mmCIF file of C-alpha atoms in Angstrom:
data_model
loop_
_atom_site.group_PDB
_atom_site.id
_atom_site.type_symbol
_atom_site.label_atom_id
_atom_site.label_comp_id
_atom_site.label_asym_id
_atom_site.label_seq_id
_atom_site.Cartn_x
_atom_site.Cartn_y
_atom_site.Cartn_z
ATOM 1 C CA UNK A 1 118.958 216.648 96.471
ATOM 2 C CA UNK A 2 122.470 215.430 95.519
ATOM 3 C CA UNK A 3 123.812 218.787 95.029
ATOM 4 C CA UNK A 4 122.306 219.860 98.384
ATOM 5 C CA UNK A 5 123.927 216.960 100.111
ATOM 6 C CA UNK A 6 127.265 217.579 98.195
ATOM 7 C CA UNK A 7 127.467 221.215 99.302
ATOM 8 C CA UNK A 8 126.841 220.300 103.029
ATOM 9 C CA UNK A 9 129.387 217.715 102.832
ATOM 10 C CA UNK A 10 131.846 220.233 101.486
ATOM 11 C CA UNK A 11 130.990 222.529 104.222
ATOM 12 C CA UNK A 12 131.267 219.834 106.969
ATOM 13 C CA UNK A 13 134.739 218.967 105.292
ATOM 14 C CA UNK A 14 135.965 222.724 105.425
ATOM 15 C CA UNK A 15 134.748 223.048 108.815
ATOM 16 C CA UNK A 16 136.726 219.931 109.928
ATOM 17 C CA UNK A 17 140.210 221.556 108.545
ATOM 18 C CA UNK A 18 139.762 224.360 111.130
ATOM 19 C CA UNK A 19 141.246 221.848 113.861
ATOM 20 C CA UNK A 20 143.696 223.261 115.980
ATOM 21 C CA UNK A 21 147.045 222.292 114.369
ATOM 22 C CA UNK A 22 149.129 222.153 117.528
ATOM 23 C CA UNK A 23 146.891 219.321 119.135
ATOM 24 C CA UNK A 24 148.743 215.915 119.087
ATOM 25 C CA UNK A 25 147.513 212.551 119.284
ATOM 26 C CA UNK A 26 149.444 209.790 121.314
ATOM 27 C CA UNK A 27 150.356 206.803 119.165
ATOM 28 C CA UNK A 28 148.768 204.592 121.509
ATOM 29 C CA UNK A 29 145.591 206.486 121.076
ATOM 30 C CA UNK A 30 145.751 206.450 117.234
ATOM 31 C CA UNK A 31 146.388 202.830 117.219
ATOM 32 C CA UNK A 32 143.194 202.339 119.489
ATOM 33 C CA UNK A 33 141.295 204.445 117.172
ATOM 34 C CA UNK A 34 142.153 202.942 113.924
ATOM 35 C CA UNK A 35 142.431 199.204 114.758
ATOM 36 C CA UNK A 36 138.783 199.508 116.358
ATOM 37 C CA UNK A 37 137.485 200.715 113.009
ATOM 38 C CA UNK A 38 139.518 199.841 110.098
ATOM 39 C CA UNK A 39 140.135 196.471 108.698
ATOM 40 C CA UNK A 40 143.839 195.877 107.350
ATOM 41 C CA UNK A 41 144.992 199.525 107.854
ATOM 42 C CA UNK A 42 147.559 200.901 105.405
ATOM 43 C CA UNK A 43 150.070 202.129 106.855
ATOM 44 C CA UNK A 44 150.196 200.060 109.821
ATOM 45 C CA UNK A 45 149.581 202.183 112.880
ATOM 46 C CA UNK A 46 151.769 200.252 115.082
ATOM 47 C CA UNK A 47 154.893 201.424 112.780
ATOM 48 C CA UNK A 48 153.750 205.158 111.777
ATOM 49 C CA UNK A 49 151.664 207.322 113.826
ATOM 50 C CA UNK A 50 149.913 208.717 110.453
ATOM 51 C CA UNK A 51 146.402 210.392 110.665
ATOM 52 C CA UNK A 52 145.049 208.891 107.273
ATOM 53 C CA UNK A 53 144.544 205.338 106.438
ATOM 54 C CA UNK A 54 143.304 203.113 103.619
ATOM 55 C CA UNK A 55 141.042 200.297 105.018
ATOM 56 C CA UNK A 56 140.079 196.998 103.298
ATOM 57 C CA UNK A 57 137.051 194.802 104.664
ATOM 58 C CA UNK A 58 136.946 191.570 103.229
ATOM 59 C CA UNK A 59 133.530 189.839 102.756
ATOM 60 C CA UNK A 60 131.390 187.250 100.927
ATOM 61 C CA UNK A 61 128.874 188.092 98.496
ATOM 62 C CA UNK A 62 125.558 186.328 98.036
ATOM 63 C CA UNK A 63 127.397 183.829 95.528
ATOM 64 C CA UNK A 64 130.155 183.051 98.012
ATOM 65 C CA UNK A 65 132.614 184.998 96.220
ATOM 66 C CA UNK A 66 135.496 186.693 98.153
ATOM 67 C CA UNK A 67 134.998 190.310 97.949
ATOM 68 C CA UNK A 68 136.565 193.900 99.224
ATOM 69 C CA UNK A 69 135.237 196.897 100.088
ATOM 70 C CA UNK A 70 137.811 199.802 100.358
ATOM 71 C CA UNK A 71 137.359 203.040 102.509
ATOM 72 C CA UNK A 72 139.550 205.480 104.274
ATOM 73 C CA UNK A 73 139.820 206.690 107.542
ATOM 74 C CA UNK A 74 141.109 210.066 108.818
ATOM 75 C CA UNK A 75 141.604 211.699 112.097
ATOM 76 C CA UNK A 76 141.460 215.416 112.614
ATOM 77 C CA UNK A 77 142.600 216.356 116.236
ATOM 78 C CA UNK A 78 140.590 219.417 117.434
ATOM 79 C CA UNK A 79 141.136 220.026 121.302
ATOM 80 C CA UNK A 80 143.455 218.916 123.913
ATOM 81 C CA UNK A 81 142.181 219.794 127.461
ATOM 82 C CA UNK A 82 140.859 218.733 130.826
ATOM 83 C CA UNK A 83 137.341 218.293 129.989
ATOM 84 C CA UNK A 84 136.117 216.361 133.460
ATOM 85 C CA UNK A 85 138.122 217.970 135.817
ATOM 86 C CA UNK A 86 140.432 215.284 136.914
ATOM 87 C CA UNK A 87 143.764 217.216 135.848
ATOM 88 C CA UNK A 88 144.404 214.914 133.325
ATOM 89 C CA UNK A 89 144.143 216.457 129.597
ATOM 90 C CA UNK A 90 141.612 214.837 127.217
ATOM 91 C CA UNK A 91 141.216 214.989 123.582
ATOM 92 C CA UNK A 92 138.361 215.733 121.043
ATOM 93 C CA UNK A 93 138.951 214.312 117.660
ATOM 94 C CA UNK A 94 136.970 214.266 114.408
ATOM 95 C CA UNK A 95 137.110 210.861 112.875
ATOM 96 C CA UNK A 96 136.070 210.851 109.405
ATOM 97 C CA UNK A 97 135.189 207.622 107.397
ATOM 98 C CA UNK A 98 134.541 207.853 103.376
ATOM 99 C CA UNK A 99 133.571 204.678 101.524
ATOM 100 C CA UNK A 100 133.400 203.716 97.963
ATOM 101 C CA UNK A 101 132.512 206.802 95.799
ATOM 102 C CA UNK A 102 131.839 208.695 99.125
ATOM 103 C CA UNK A 103 128.379 207.298 99.297
ATOM 104 C CA UNK A 104 128.582 203.721 101.061
ATOM 105 C CA UNK A 105 127.280 203.167 104.522
ATOM 106 C CA UNK A 106 130.956 203.742 105.775
ATOM 107 C CA UNK A 107 130.823 207.441 104.862
ATOM 108 C CA UNK A 108 130.201 209.384 108.143
ATOM 109 C CA UNK A 109 131.916 211.683 110.410
ATOM 110 C CA UNK A 110 131.930 212.199 114.337
ATOM 111 C CA UNK A 111 133.627 214.092 116.724
ATOM 112 C CA UNK A 112 134.532 211.975 119.629
ATOM 113 C CA UNK A 113 135.699 213.380 123.239
ATOM 114 C CA UNK A 114 138.124 211.003 124.513
ATOM 115 C CA UNK A 115 138.448 211.121 128.630
ATOM 116 C CA UNK A 116 142.213 209.659 129.457
ATOM 117 C CA UNK A 117 144.010 208.616 132.512
ATOM 118 C CA UNK A 118 147.389 209.479 133.538
ATOM 119 C CA UNK A 119 148.925 206.693 131.229
ATOM 120 C CA UNK A 120 147.246 208.542 128.002
ATOM 121 C CA UNK A 121 144.757 205.439 127.831
ATOM 122 C CA UNK A 122 141.158 205.642 126.824
ATOM 123 C CA UNK A 123 138.710 205.464 130.032
ATOM 124 C CA UNK A 124 135.762 206.996 128.479
ATOM 125 C CA UNK A 125 134.172 208.290 125.216
ATOM 126 C CA UNK A 126 131.275 210.369 123.842
ATOM 127 C CA UNK A 127 130.317 210.836 120.534
ATOM 128 C CA UNK A 128 128.483 213.827 118.391
ATOM 129 C CA UNK A 129 127.519 212.570 114.801
ATOM 130 C CA UNK A 130 128.111 215.017 112.268
ATOM 131 C CA UNK A 131 127.110 213.093 109.294
ATOM 132 C CA UNK A 132 125.889 209.671 107.940
ATOM 133 C CA UNK A 133 123.779 209.110 104.962
ATOM 134 C CA UNK A 134 120.504 209.011 106.947
ATOM 135 C CA UNK A 135 121.356 210.705 110.220
ATOM 136 C CA UNK A 136 118.399 212.912 111.428
ATOM 137 C CA UNK A 137 120.699 216.231 111.363
ATOM 138 C CA UNK A 138 123.996 217.298 109.452
ATOM 139 C CA UNK A 139 126.063 219.121 112.099
ATOM 140 C CA UNK A 140 129.052 221.410 111.502
ATOM 141 C CA UNK A 141 131.267 222.761 113.975
ATOM 142 C CA UNK A 142 133.940 225.712 114.869
ATOM 143 C CA UNK A 143 136.593 225.286 117.428
ATOM 144 C CA UNK A 144 136.716 228.706 119.254
ATOM 145 C CA UNK A 145 139.261 228.858 121.982
ATOM 146 C CA UNK A 146 138.622 225.895 124.321
ATOM 147 C CA UNK A 147 135.037 225.118 123.021
ATOM 148 C CA UNK A 148 133.547 223.366 120.031
ATOM 149 C CA UNK A 149 130.415 225.042 118.841
ATOM 150 C CA UNK A 150 127.923 222.865 116.976
ATOM 151 C CA UNK A 151 125.250 223.816 114.430
ATOM 152 C CA UNK A 152 122.690 221.076 113.462
ATOM 153 C CA UNK A 153 120.452 221.280 110.494
ATOM 154 C CA UNK A 154 117.974 218.435 109.402
ATOM 155 C CA UNK A 155 119.448 215.972 106.833
ATOM 156 C CA UNK A 156 117.078 216.475 103.674
ATOM 157 C CA UNK A 157 117.308 212.714 103.130
ATOM 158 C CA UNK A 158 115.643 212.055 106.563
ATOM 159 C CA UNK A 159 113.492 215.394 106.840
ATOM 160 C CA UNK A 160 112.538 216.651 103.498
ATOM 161 C CA UNK A 161 109.613 218.691 105.050
ATOM 162 C CA UNK A 162 112.272 220.965 106.545
ATOM 163 C CA UNK A 163 113.088 222.349 103.105
ATOM 164 C CA UNK A 164 110.908 224.089 100.670
ATOM 165 C CA UNK A 165 112.479 224.840 97.055
ATOM 166 C CA UNK A 166 115.718 223.672 98.411
ATOM 167 C CA UNK A 167 115.895 226.044 101.064
ATOM 168 C CA UNK A 168 116.041 225.290 104.908
ATOM 169 C CA UNK A 169 112.984 226.615 106.452
ATOM 170 C CA UNK A 170 113.835 225.165 109.997
ATOM 171 C CA UNK A 171 115.966 227.014 112.096
ATOM 172 C CA UNK A 172 119.682 225.386 112.716
ATOM 173 C CA UNK A 173 119.882 223.776 116.278
ATOM 174 C CA UNK A 174 123.081 225.120 118.057
ATOM 175 C CA UNK A 175 124.793 223.601 120.976
ATOM 176 C CA UNK A 176 128.138 222.919 122.834
ATOM 177 C CA UNK A 177 129.056 220.218 124.964
ATOM 178 C CA UNK A 178 129.808 220.749 128.542
ATOM 179 C CA UNK A 179 130.613 218.490 131.504
ATOM 180 C CA UNK A 180 129.561 217.278 134.772
ATOM 181 C CA UNK A 181 132.212 215.375 135.945
ATOM 182 C CA UNK A 182 132.500 212.675 133.577
ATOM 183 C CA UNK A 183 129.294 213.085 132.435
ATOM 184 C CA UNK A 184 128.730 215.318 129.138
ATOM 185 C CA UNK A 185 125.622 217.312 128.736
ATOM 186 C CA UNK A 186 124.705 219.693 125.693
ATOM 187 C CA UNK A 187 123.596 223.200 125.954
ATOM 188 C CA UNK A 188 120.622 222.273 124.422
ATOM 189 C CA UNK A 189 119.271 219.729 126.695
ATOM 190 C CA UNK A 190 120.390 222.138 129.752
ATOM 191 C CA UNK A 191 118.648 225.247 128.762
ATOM 192 C CA UNK A 192 115.324 223.691 126.645
ATOM 193 C CA UNK A 193 114.526 220.383 128.530
ATOM 194 C CA UNK A 194 112.604 220.095 131.793
ATOM 195 C CA UNK A 195 114.389 216.901 132.468
ATOM 196 C CA UNK A 196 117.531 218.700 132.958
ATOM 197 C CA UNK A 197 116.475 220.043 136.232
ATOM 198 C CA UNK A 198 115.671 216.735 137.691
ATOM 199 C CA UNK A 199 118.575 216.003 140.169
ATOM 200 C CA UNK A 200 117.323 212.156 140.651
ATOM 201 C CA UNK A 201 117.644 210.012 137.485
ATOM 202 C CA UNK A 202 118.373 206.928 139.177
ATOM 203 C CA UNK A 203 116.719 203.970 137.515
ATOM 204 C CA UNK A 204 118.116 200.614 139.189
ATOM 205 C CA UNK A 205 119.163 199.716 142.700
ATOM 206 C CA UNK A 206 123.089 200.016 142.076
ATOM 207 C CA UNK A 207 123.991 198.899 145.367
ATOM 208 C CA UNK A 208 123.676 195.230 143.857
ATOM 209 C CA UNK A 209 126.840 196.169 142.149
ATOM 210 C CA UNK A 210 125.483 197.641 138.815
ATOM 211 C CA UNK A 211 127.300 200.314 136.715
ATOM 212 C CA UNK A 212 125.942 203.768 135.223
ATOM 213 C CA UNK A 213 126.745 205.519 132.235
ATOM 214 C CA UNK A 214 125.532 209.111 131.143
ATOM 215 C CA UNK A 215 125.819 210.165 127.470
ATOM 216 C CA UNK A 216 124.150 212.632 124.688
ATOM 217 C CA UNK A 217 121.580 211.186 122.325
ATOM 218 C CA UNK A 218 123.085 211.043 118.783
ATOM 219 C CA UNK A 219 120.172 212.718 117.105
ATOM 220 C CA UNK A 220 118.277 214.517 119.746
ATOM 221 C CA UNK A 221 121.279 216.028 121.777
ATOM 222 C CA UNK A 222 119.411 215.268 124.765
ATOM 223 C CA UNK A 223 120.687 213.386 128.152
ATOM 224 C CA UNK A 224 120.744 209.614 127.967
ATOM 225 C CA UNK A 225 121.263 207.485 131.321
ATOM 226 C CA UNK A 226 121.783 203.995 131.176
ATOM 227 C CA UNK A 227 122.464 201.604 134.182
ATOM 228 C CA UNK A 228 122.740 197.763 134.487
ATOM 229 C CA UNK A 229 122.472 195.153 137.326
ATOM 230 C CA UNK A 230 122.897 191.336 137.393
ATOM 231 C CA UNK A 231 120.281 189.721 139.742
ATOM 232 C CA UNK A 232 118.762 185.969 140.004
ATOM 233 C CA UNK A 233 120.638 185.113 136.662
ATOM 234 C CA UNK A 234 119.170 188.080 134.681
ATOM 235 C CA UNK A 235 120.897 190.822 133.173
ATOM 236 C CA UNK A 236 118.861 194.109 133.591
ATOM 237 C CA UNK A 237 119.558 197.407 131.447
ATOM 238 C CA UNK A 238 117.458 200.468 132.026
ATOM 239 C CA UNK A 239 117.725 203.558 129.850
ATOM 240 C CA UNK A 240 116.537 206.953 130.334
ATOM 241 C CA UNK A 241 115.907 209.565 127.617
ATOM 242 C CA UNK A 242 113.627 212.391 126.963
ATOM 243 C CA UNK A 243 113.436 216.060 126.988
ATOM 244 C CA UNK A 244 110.187 217.602 129.025
ATOM 245 C CA UNK A 245 108.705 213.886 129.435
ATOM 246 C CA UNK A 246 110.782 210.674 130.254
ATOM 247 C CA UNK A 247 110.858 207.394 128.554
ATOM 248 C CA UNK A 248 112.238 204.476 130.404
ATOM 249 C CA UNK A 249 113.551 201.033 128.326
ATOM 250 C CA UNK A 250 114.209 198.004 130.411
ATOM 251 C CA UNK A 251 116.060 195.226 128.189
ATOM 252 C CA UNK A 252 116.256 191.977 130.325
ATOM 253 C CA UNK A 253 118.186 189.061 128.990
ATOM 254 C CA UNK A 254 119.417 185.904 130.964
ATOM 255 C CA UNK A 255 122.753 185.329 131.966
ATOM 256 C CA UNK A 256 124.977 182.547 130.562
ATOM 257 C CA UNK A 257 123.975 179.322 131.821
ATOM 258 C CA UNK A 258 120.430 180.490 132.657
ATOM 259 C CA UNK A 259 117.336 180.456 130.582
ATOM 260 C CA UNK A 260 114.969 183.595 130.173
ATOM 261 C CA UNK A 261 111.863 183.131 132.499
ATOM 262 C CA UNK A 262 108.205 184.042 131.427
ATOM 263 C CA UNK A 263 107.221 187.785 131.701
ATOM 264 C CA UNK A 264 105.586 187.287 135.491
ATOM 265 C CA UNK A 265 108.741 186.087 136.985
ATOM 266 C CA UNK A 266 110.786 188.684 135.014
ATOM 267 C CA UNK A 267 108.501 191.403 136.582
ATOM 268 C CA UNK A 268 108.827 189.896 140.020
ATOM 269 C CA UNK A 269 112.726 190.280 139.924
ATOM 270 C CA UNK A 270 112.183 193.613 138.197
ATOM 271 C CA UNK A 271 110.082 195.534 140.371
ATOM 272 C CA UNK A 272 111.924 195.568 143.396
ATOM 273 C CA UNK A 273 115.172 196.824 141.754
ATOM 274 C CA UNK A 274 113.602 199.543 139.841
ATOM 275 C CA UNK A 275 113.240 203.026 141.179
ATOM 276 C CA UNK A 276 110.150 204.018 139.119
ATOM 277 C CA UNK A 277 108.151 201.087 140.122
ATOM 278 C CA UNK A 278 104.533 202.319 140.151
ATOM 279 C CA UNK A 279 104.083 201.997 136.372
ATOM 280 C CA UNK A 280 105.803 198.642 136.551
ATOM 281 C CA UNK A 281 103.649 197.577 139.386
ATOM 282 C CA UNK A 282 100.513 198.451 137.159
ATOM 283 C CA UNK A 283 102.040 196.432 134.303
ATOM 284 C CA UNK A 284 102.312 193.500 136.680
ATOM 285 C CA UNK A 285 98.781 193.680 137.630
ATOM 286 C CA UNK A 286 97.605 193.571 133.881
ATOM 287 C CA UNK A 287 99.861 190.742 133.317
ATOM 288 C CA UNK A 288 98.364 188.846 136.177
ATOM 289 C CA UNK A 289 94.734 189.465 135.108
ATOM 290 C CA UNK A 290 95.857 188.486 131.424
ATOM 291 C CA UNK A 291 94.664 191.803 130.362
ATOM 292 C CA UNK A 292 98.203 192.305 128.906
ATOM 293 C CA UNK A 293 98.787 192.855 124.980
ATOM 294 C CA UNK A 294 102.243 192.501 123.692
ATOM 295 C CA UNK A 295 103.582 194.983 121.346
ATOM 296 C CA UNK A 296 100.514 197.174 122.104
ATOM 297 C CA UNK A 297 100.115 200.395 123.950
ATOM 298 C CA UNK A 298 99.011 199.727 127.492
ATOM 299 C CA UNK A 299 97.607 202.774 129.698
ATOM 300 C CA UNK A 300 99.342 202.490 133.220
ATOM 301 C CA UNK A 301 99.593 204.555 136.261
ATOM 302 C CA UNK A 302 98.509 208.017 135.916
ATOM 303 C CA UNK A 303 100.545 210.034 133.159
ATOM 304 C CA UNK A 304 102.367 206.801 131.818
ATOM 305 C CA UNK A 305 101.849 204.368 129.219
ATOM 306 C CA UNK A 306 103.826 201.298 128.528
ATOM 307 C CA UNK A 307 104.808 198.494 125.689
ATOM 308 C CA UNK A 308 106.097 194.982 126.213
ATOM 309 C CA UNK A 309 107.979 193.205 123.683
ATOM 310 C CA UNK A 310 109.279 189.460 123.684
ATOM 311 C CA UNK A 311 111.756 188.163 121.582
ATOM 312 C CA UNK A 312 112.691 184.520 121.923
ATOM 313 C CA UNK A 313 113.783 183.958 118.407
ATOM 314 C CA UNK A 314 116.941 186.017 118.268
ATOM 315 C CA UNK A 315 120.247 184.256 119.230
ATOM 316 C CA UNK A 316 119.836 186.346 122.645
ATOM 317 C CA UNK A 317 116.353 185.976 123.985
ATOM 318 C CA UNK A 318 115.417 189.146 125.796
ATOM 319 C CA UNK A 319 112.068 191.041 127.087
ATOM 320 C CA UNK A 320 112.011 194.487 126.306
ATOM 321 C CA UNK A 321 109.495 196.820 128.331
ATOM 322 C CA UNK A 322 108.890 200.506 127.646
ATOM 323 C CA UNK A 323 107.476 202.847 130.214
ATOM 324 C CA UNK A 324 106.580 206.501 128.495
ATOM 325 C CA UNK A 325 105.663 209.485 130.631
ATOM 326 C CA UNK A 326 102.826 211.251 128.766
ATOM 327 C CA UNK A 327 101.705 214.101 130.922
#
């Protein structure tokens, strides 16, 4: 297994070296990327626009002793082009982090698509995970013209069943990242998932002053839509994911200065602002009849099932409701 992962890492690193040498990363972008990921960077990115840095994170061990964990961070520029068609050039960059001995939790690699404004400031970002110790896939890429072509194979650590006598028996999943305005979409999702053809993916009543964000799932390469609103002292976040069948997760927390109400009051607030209200109304009726069991599957409106989780022990108490389409 170790030899297998080392070979895949070697391929991954070799692939990253195919980056287009002419692509330049503005110094302000380097500073943002390094300072958000690297403690005590050497050299100082504000003094020199290098692409490789040594980082040192300070922490206390179980005995209260001060320790230091060292790792490196490298930036590989890949593409400079206008992804979202707003007439402003954007960037695609590989960000590679290597921890002690190449095997700590810091060892990972991603391709980041950075949407920029006219002042070369990051106004949006989207990530494709290439490698992490327990990621679902190990992803390699090739830069061909103005497109990055990805190939994902199951990570042996997470999916040993995908291998037989050390040989991969599952086909590689190949995809590209395309754009619909500011929103990325993978060619895998576009070509293989029924939900890609659904035009209405609205989750909440955004006329209340909410926000919407669209991204690509880190492990499945499907589309993920997240919407947020604030209403009656609650922060409500709804996330839609899936391929052929949809799954919607609602996370409800109390705004500062407010306490989290009981489930019946939360549902009374949630149902009117949620677009897919039929399964939630069924959940509401079950709760009113005291037939709801927390953290257990509950049959709902035809073709749907749900789960309710309540966490009041965490620093931020929350109620999480999952509504899944099953047919």
